[in-house]
Short mmCIF file of C-alpha atoms in Angstrom, two decimals:
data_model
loop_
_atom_site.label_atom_id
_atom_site.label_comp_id
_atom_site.label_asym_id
_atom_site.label_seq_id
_atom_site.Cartn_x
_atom_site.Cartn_y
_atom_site.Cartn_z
CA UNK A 180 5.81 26.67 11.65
CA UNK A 181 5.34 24.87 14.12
CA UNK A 182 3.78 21.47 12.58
CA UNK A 183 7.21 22.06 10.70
CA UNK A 184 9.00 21.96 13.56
CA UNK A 185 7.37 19.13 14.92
CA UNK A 186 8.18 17.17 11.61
CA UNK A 187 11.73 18.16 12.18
CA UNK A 188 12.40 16.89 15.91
CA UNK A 189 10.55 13.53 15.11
CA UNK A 190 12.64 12.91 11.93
CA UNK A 191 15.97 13.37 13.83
CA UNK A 192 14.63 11.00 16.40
CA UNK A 193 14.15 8.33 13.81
CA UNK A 194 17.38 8.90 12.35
CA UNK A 195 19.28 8.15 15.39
CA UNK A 196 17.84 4.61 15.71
CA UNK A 197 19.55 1.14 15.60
CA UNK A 198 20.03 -0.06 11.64
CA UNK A 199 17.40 -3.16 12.24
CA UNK A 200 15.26 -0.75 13.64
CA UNK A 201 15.24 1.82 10.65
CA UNK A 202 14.65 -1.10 8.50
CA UNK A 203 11.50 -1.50 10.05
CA UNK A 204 10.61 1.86 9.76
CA UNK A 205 11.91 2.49 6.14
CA UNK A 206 9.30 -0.99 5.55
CA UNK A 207 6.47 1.61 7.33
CA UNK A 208 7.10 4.67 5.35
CA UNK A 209 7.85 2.86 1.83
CA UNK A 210 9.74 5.88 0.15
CA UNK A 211 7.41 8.77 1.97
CA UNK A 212 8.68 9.61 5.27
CA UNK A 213 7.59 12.88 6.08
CA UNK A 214 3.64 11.24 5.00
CA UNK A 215 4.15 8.69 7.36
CA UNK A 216 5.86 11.25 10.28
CA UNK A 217 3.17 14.13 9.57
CA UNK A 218 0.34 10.67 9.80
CA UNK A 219 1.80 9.74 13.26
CA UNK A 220 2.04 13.44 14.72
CA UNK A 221 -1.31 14.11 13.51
CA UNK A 222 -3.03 10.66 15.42
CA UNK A 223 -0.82 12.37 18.76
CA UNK A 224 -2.30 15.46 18.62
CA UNK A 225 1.74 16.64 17.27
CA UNK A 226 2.87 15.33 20.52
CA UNK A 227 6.24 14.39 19.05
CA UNK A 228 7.32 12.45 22.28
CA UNK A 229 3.79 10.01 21.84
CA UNK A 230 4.27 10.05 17.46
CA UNK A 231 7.58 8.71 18.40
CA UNK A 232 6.65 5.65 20.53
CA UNK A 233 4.34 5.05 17.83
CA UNK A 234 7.34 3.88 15.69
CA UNK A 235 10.27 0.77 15.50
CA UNK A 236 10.06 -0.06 19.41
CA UNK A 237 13.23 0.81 20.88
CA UNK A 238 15.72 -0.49 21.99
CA UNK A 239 16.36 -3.37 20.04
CA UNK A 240 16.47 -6.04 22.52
CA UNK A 241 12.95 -5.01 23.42
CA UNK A 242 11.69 -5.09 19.91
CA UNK A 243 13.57 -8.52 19.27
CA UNK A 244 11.75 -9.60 22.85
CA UNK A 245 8.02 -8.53 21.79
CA UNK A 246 7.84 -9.97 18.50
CA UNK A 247 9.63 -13.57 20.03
CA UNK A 248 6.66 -13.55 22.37
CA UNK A 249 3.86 -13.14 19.40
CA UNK A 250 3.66 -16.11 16.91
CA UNK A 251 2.91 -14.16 13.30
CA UNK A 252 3.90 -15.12 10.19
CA UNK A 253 2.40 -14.86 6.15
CA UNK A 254 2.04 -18.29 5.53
CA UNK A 255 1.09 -18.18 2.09
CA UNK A 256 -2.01 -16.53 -0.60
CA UNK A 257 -5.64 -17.72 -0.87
CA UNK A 258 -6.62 -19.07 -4.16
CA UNK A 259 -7.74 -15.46 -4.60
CA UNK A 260 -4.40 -14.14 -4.20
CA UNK A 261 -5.25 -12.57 -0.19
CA UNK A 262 -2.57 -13.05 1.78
CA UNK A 263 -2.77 -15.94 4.82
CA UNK A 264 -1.46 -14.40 7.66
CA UNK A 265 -1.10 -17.17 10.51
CA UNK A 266 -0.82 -16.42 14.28
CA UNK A 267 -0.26 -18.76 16.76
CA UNK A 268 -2.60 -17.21 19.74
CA UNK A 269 -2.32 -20.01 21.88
CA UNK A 270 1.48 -20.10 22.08
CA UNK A 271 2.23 -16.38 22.18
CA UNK A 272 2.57 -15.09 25.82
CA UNK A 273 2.40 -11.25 25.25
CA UNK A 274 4.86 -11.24 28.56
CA UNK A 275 7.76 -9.27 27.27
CA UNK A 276 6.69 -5.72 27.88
CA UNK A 277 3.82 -3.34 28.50
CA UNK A 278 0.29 -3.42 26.55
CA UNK A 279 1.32 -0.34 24.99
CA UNK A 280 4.12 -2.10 23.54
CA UNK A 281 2.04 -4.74 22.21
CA UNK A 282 -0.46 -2.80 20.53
CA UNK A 283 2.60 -1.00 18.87
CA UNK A 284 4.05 -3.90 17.40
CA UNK A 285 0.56 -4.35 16.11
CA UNK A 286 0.24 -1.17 14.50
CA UNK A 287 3.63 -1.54 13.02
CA UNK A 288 2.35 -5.42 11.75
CA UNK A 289 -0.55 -3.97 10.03
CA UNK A 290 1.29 -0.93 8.86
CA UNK A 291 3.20 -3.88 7.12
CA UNK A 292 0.78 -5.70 5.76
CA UNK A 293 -0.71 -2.84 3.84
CA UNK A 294 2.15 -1.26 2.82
CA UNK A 295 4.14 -4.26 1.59
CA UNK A 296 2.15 -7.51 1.84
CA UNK A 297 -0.46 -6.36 -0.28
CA UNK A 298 0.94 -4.33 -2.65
CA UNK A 299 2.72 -6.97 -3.71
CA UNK A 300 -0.59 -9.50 -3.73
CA UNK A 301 -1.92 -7.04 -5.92
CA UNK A 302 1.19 -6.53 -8.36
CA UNK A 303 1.50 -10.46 -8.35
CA UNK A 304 -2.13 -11.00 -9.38
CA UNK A 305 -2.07 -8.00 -11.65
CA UNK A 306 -5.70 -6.68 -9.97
CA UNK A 307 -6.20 -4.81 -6.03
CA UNK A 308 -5.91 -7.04 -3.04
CA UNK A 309 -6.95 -4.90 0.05
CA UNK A 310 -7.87 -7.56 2.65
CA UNK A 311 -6.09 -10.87 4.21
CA UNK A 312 -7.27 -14.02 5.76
CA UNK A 313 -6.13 -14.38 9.01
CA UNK A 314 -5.48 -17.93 10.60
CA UNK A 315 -5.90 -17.89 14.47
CA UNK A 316 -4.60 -21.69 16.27
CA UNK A 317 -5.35 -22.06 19.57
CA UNK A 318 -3.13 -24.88 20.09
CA UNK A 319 -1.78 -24.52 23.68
CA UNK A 320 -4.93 -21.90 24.94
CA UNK A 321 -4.96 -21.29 28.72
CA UNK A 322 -7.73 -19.64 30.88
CA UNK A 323 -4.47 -17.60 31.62
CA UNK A 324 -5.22 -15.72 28.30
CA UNK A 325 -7.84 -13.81 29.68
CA UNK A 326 -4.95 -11.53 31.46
CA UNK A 327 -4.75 -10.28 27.67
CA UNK A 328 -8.27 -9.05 27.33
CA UNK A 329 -7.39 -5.25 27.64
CA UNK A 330 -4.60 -5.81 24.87
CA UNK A 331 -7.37 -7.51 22.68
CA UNK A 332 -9.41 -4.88 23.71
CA UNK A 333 -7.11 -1.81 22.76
CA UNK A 334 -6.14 -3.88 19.30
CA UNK A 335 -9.69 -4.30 18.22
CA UNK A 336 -10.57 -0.55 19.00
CA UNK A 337 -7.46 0.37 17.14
CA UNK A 338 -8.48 -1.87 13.92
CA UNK A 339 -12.07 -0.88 13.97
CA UNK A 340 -11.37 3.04 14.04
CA UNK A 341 -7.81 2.86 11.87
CA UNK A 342 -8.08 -0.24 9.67
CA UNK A 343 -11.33 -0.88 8.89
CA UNK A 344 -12.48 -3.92 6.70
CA UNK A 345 -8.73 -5.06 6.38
CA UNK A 346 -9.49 -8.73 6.81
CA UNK A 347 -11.60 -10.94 5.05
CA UNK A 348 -12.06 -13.80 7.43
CA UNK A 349 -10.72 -15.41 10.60
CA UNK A 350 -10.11 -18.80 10.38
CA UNK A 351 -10.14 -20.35 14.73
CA UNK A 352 -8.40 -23.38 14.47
CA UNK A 353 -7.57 -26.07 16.74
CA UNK A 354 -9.77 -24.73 19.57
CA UNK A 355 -9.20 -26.81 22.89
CA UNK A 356 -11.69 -27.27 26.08
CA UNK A 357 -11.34 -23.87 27.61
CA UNK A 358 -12.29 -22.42 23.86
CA UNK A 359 -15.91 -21.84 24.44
CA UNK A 360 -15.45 -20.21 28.12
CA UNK A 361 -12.93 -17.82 26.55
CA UNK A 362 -14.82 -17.18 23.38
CA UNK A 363 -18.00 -16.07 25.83
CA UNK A 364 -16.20 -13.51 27.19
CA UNK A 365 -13.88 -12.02 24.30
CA UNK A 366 -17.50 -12.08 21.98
CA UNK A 367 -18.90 -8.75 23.41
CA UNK A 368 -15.33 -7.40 22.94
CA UNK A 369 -15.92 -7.22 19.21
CA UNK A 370 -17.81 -5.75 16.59
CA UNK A 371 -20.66 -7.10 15.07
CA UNK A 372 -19.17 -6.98 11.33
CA UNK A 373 -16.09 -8.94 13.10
CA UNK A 374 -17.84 -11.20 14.81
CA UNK A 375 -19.76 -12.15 11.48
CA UNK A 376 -16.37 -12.63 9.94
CA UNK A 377 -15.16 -15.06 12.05
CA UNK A 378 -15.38 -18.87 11.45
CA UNK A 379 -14.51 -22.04 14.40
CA UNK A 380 -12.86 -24.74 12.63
CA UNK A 381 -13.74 -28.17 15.29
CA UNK A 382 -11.60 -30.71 14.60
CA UNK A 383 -8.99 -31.41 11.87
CA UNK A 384 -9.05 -27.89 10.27
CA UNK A 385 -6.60 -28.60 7.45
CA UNK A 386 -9.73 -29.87 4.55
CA UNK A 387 -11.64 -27.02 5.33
CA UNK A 388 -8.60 -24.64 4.80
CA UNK A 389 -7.10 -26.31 1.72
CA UNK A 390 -10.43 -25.13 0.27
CA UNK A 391 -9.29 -21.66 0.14
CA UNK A 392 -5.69 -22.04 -0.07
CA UNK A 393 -3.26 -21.59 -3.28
CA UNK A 394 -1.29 -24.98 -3.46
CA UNK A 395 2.14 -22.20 -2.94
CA UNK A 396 0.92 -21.84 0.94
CA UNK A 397 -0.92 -25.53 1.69
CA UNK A 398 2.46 -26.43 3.81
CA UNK A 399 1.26 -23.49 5.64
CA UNK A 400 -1.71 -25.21 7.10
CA UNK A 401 -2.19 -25.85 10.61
CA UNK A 402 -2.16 -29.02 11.80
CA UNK A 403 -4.68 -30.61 14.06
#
């Protein structure tokens, strides 16, 4: 009774939310919402106050101000049909709101990705797509990234334990100067399995990319 309850309270939260907002959410759930409820109260211990901040980030000029201050986008679909998701590291200044809010947006990015992005790889290529590629540019890095190493921290600890073997490679592009002192200290940060995963494009990256790209996403493609 009272998981039921529980179920109840959070659902009437997420029904008073902005419209933009319960788009986001109804892109979460994908036609199950009490799944996707009884999923967040059970990773909160059926805290319904913490399952709640789990969802759409509210209010909607904070949402709108945390995902203008993180460069994502799908840029296109390997030659395998993966999805290319690009994010522009460098240029994204995480400056908008707490960590917590961060690593929310993140959950609700990857939440995305598996419930839309790649069911519809797989419908489109008629056979299962469970992984991306992930472009990372580094175009504008400062040493004033390394403010964001408990937010990389949290978001690797969160993919590692919640969405495991979701990404098939990352592709570092455009790496300035200050690169290889930041890459020293973010290294330990990850998993081995990630770390093996992870490729540094020197130079002109766009060759080495168009290998793997489907000609639909090449104007996706970094430049140097």
């Amino acid at each position: 009774m009272a998981a039921q309850e529980a179920i109840r309270q959070l659902q009437s939260s997420m029904e008073e939310v902005d419209e933009p907002l319960r788009c986001t959410y109804e892109n979460i759930h994908q036609g199950y919402p009490t799944e996707t409820l009884v999923r967040f109260l059970k990773a909160r211990d059926w805290n319904v106050s913490k399952a709640y901040e789990m969802n759409p980030i509210t209010p909607v000029e904070l949402y709108r101000a945390v995902r203008d201050s993180q460069l994502i986008g799908l840029s296109g679909y390997s030659k395998e049909g993966l999805p290319v998701i690009a994010l522009g590291i460098g240029l994204s200044t995480y400056d908008k709101a707490s960590i917590n809010k961060y690593v929310q947006s993140h959950i609700q990015m990857n939440e995305y990705r598996d419930r839309v992005l790649l069911p519809q790889a797989t419908k489109k290529h008629g056979r299962y797509i469970g992984t991306c590629i992930k472009v990372l540019d580094m175009t504008g890095l400062r040493l004033s990234a390394m403010n964001q190493l408990k937010l990389l921290s949290n978001i690797s600890s969160i993919d590692d334990l919640n969405y495991p073997e979701k990404t098939e490679t990352y592709y570092i592009v455009n790496p300035p100067l200050i690169f290889s002192a930041c890459w020293k200290v973010v290294k330990p940060l990850l998993q081995e399995r990630t770390r093996r995963k992870i490729r540094v494009l020197h130079g002109s990256p766009r060759d080495e990319l168009l290998k793997i790209m489907a000609d639909s996403c090449q104007h996706g493609v970094p430049p140097q």
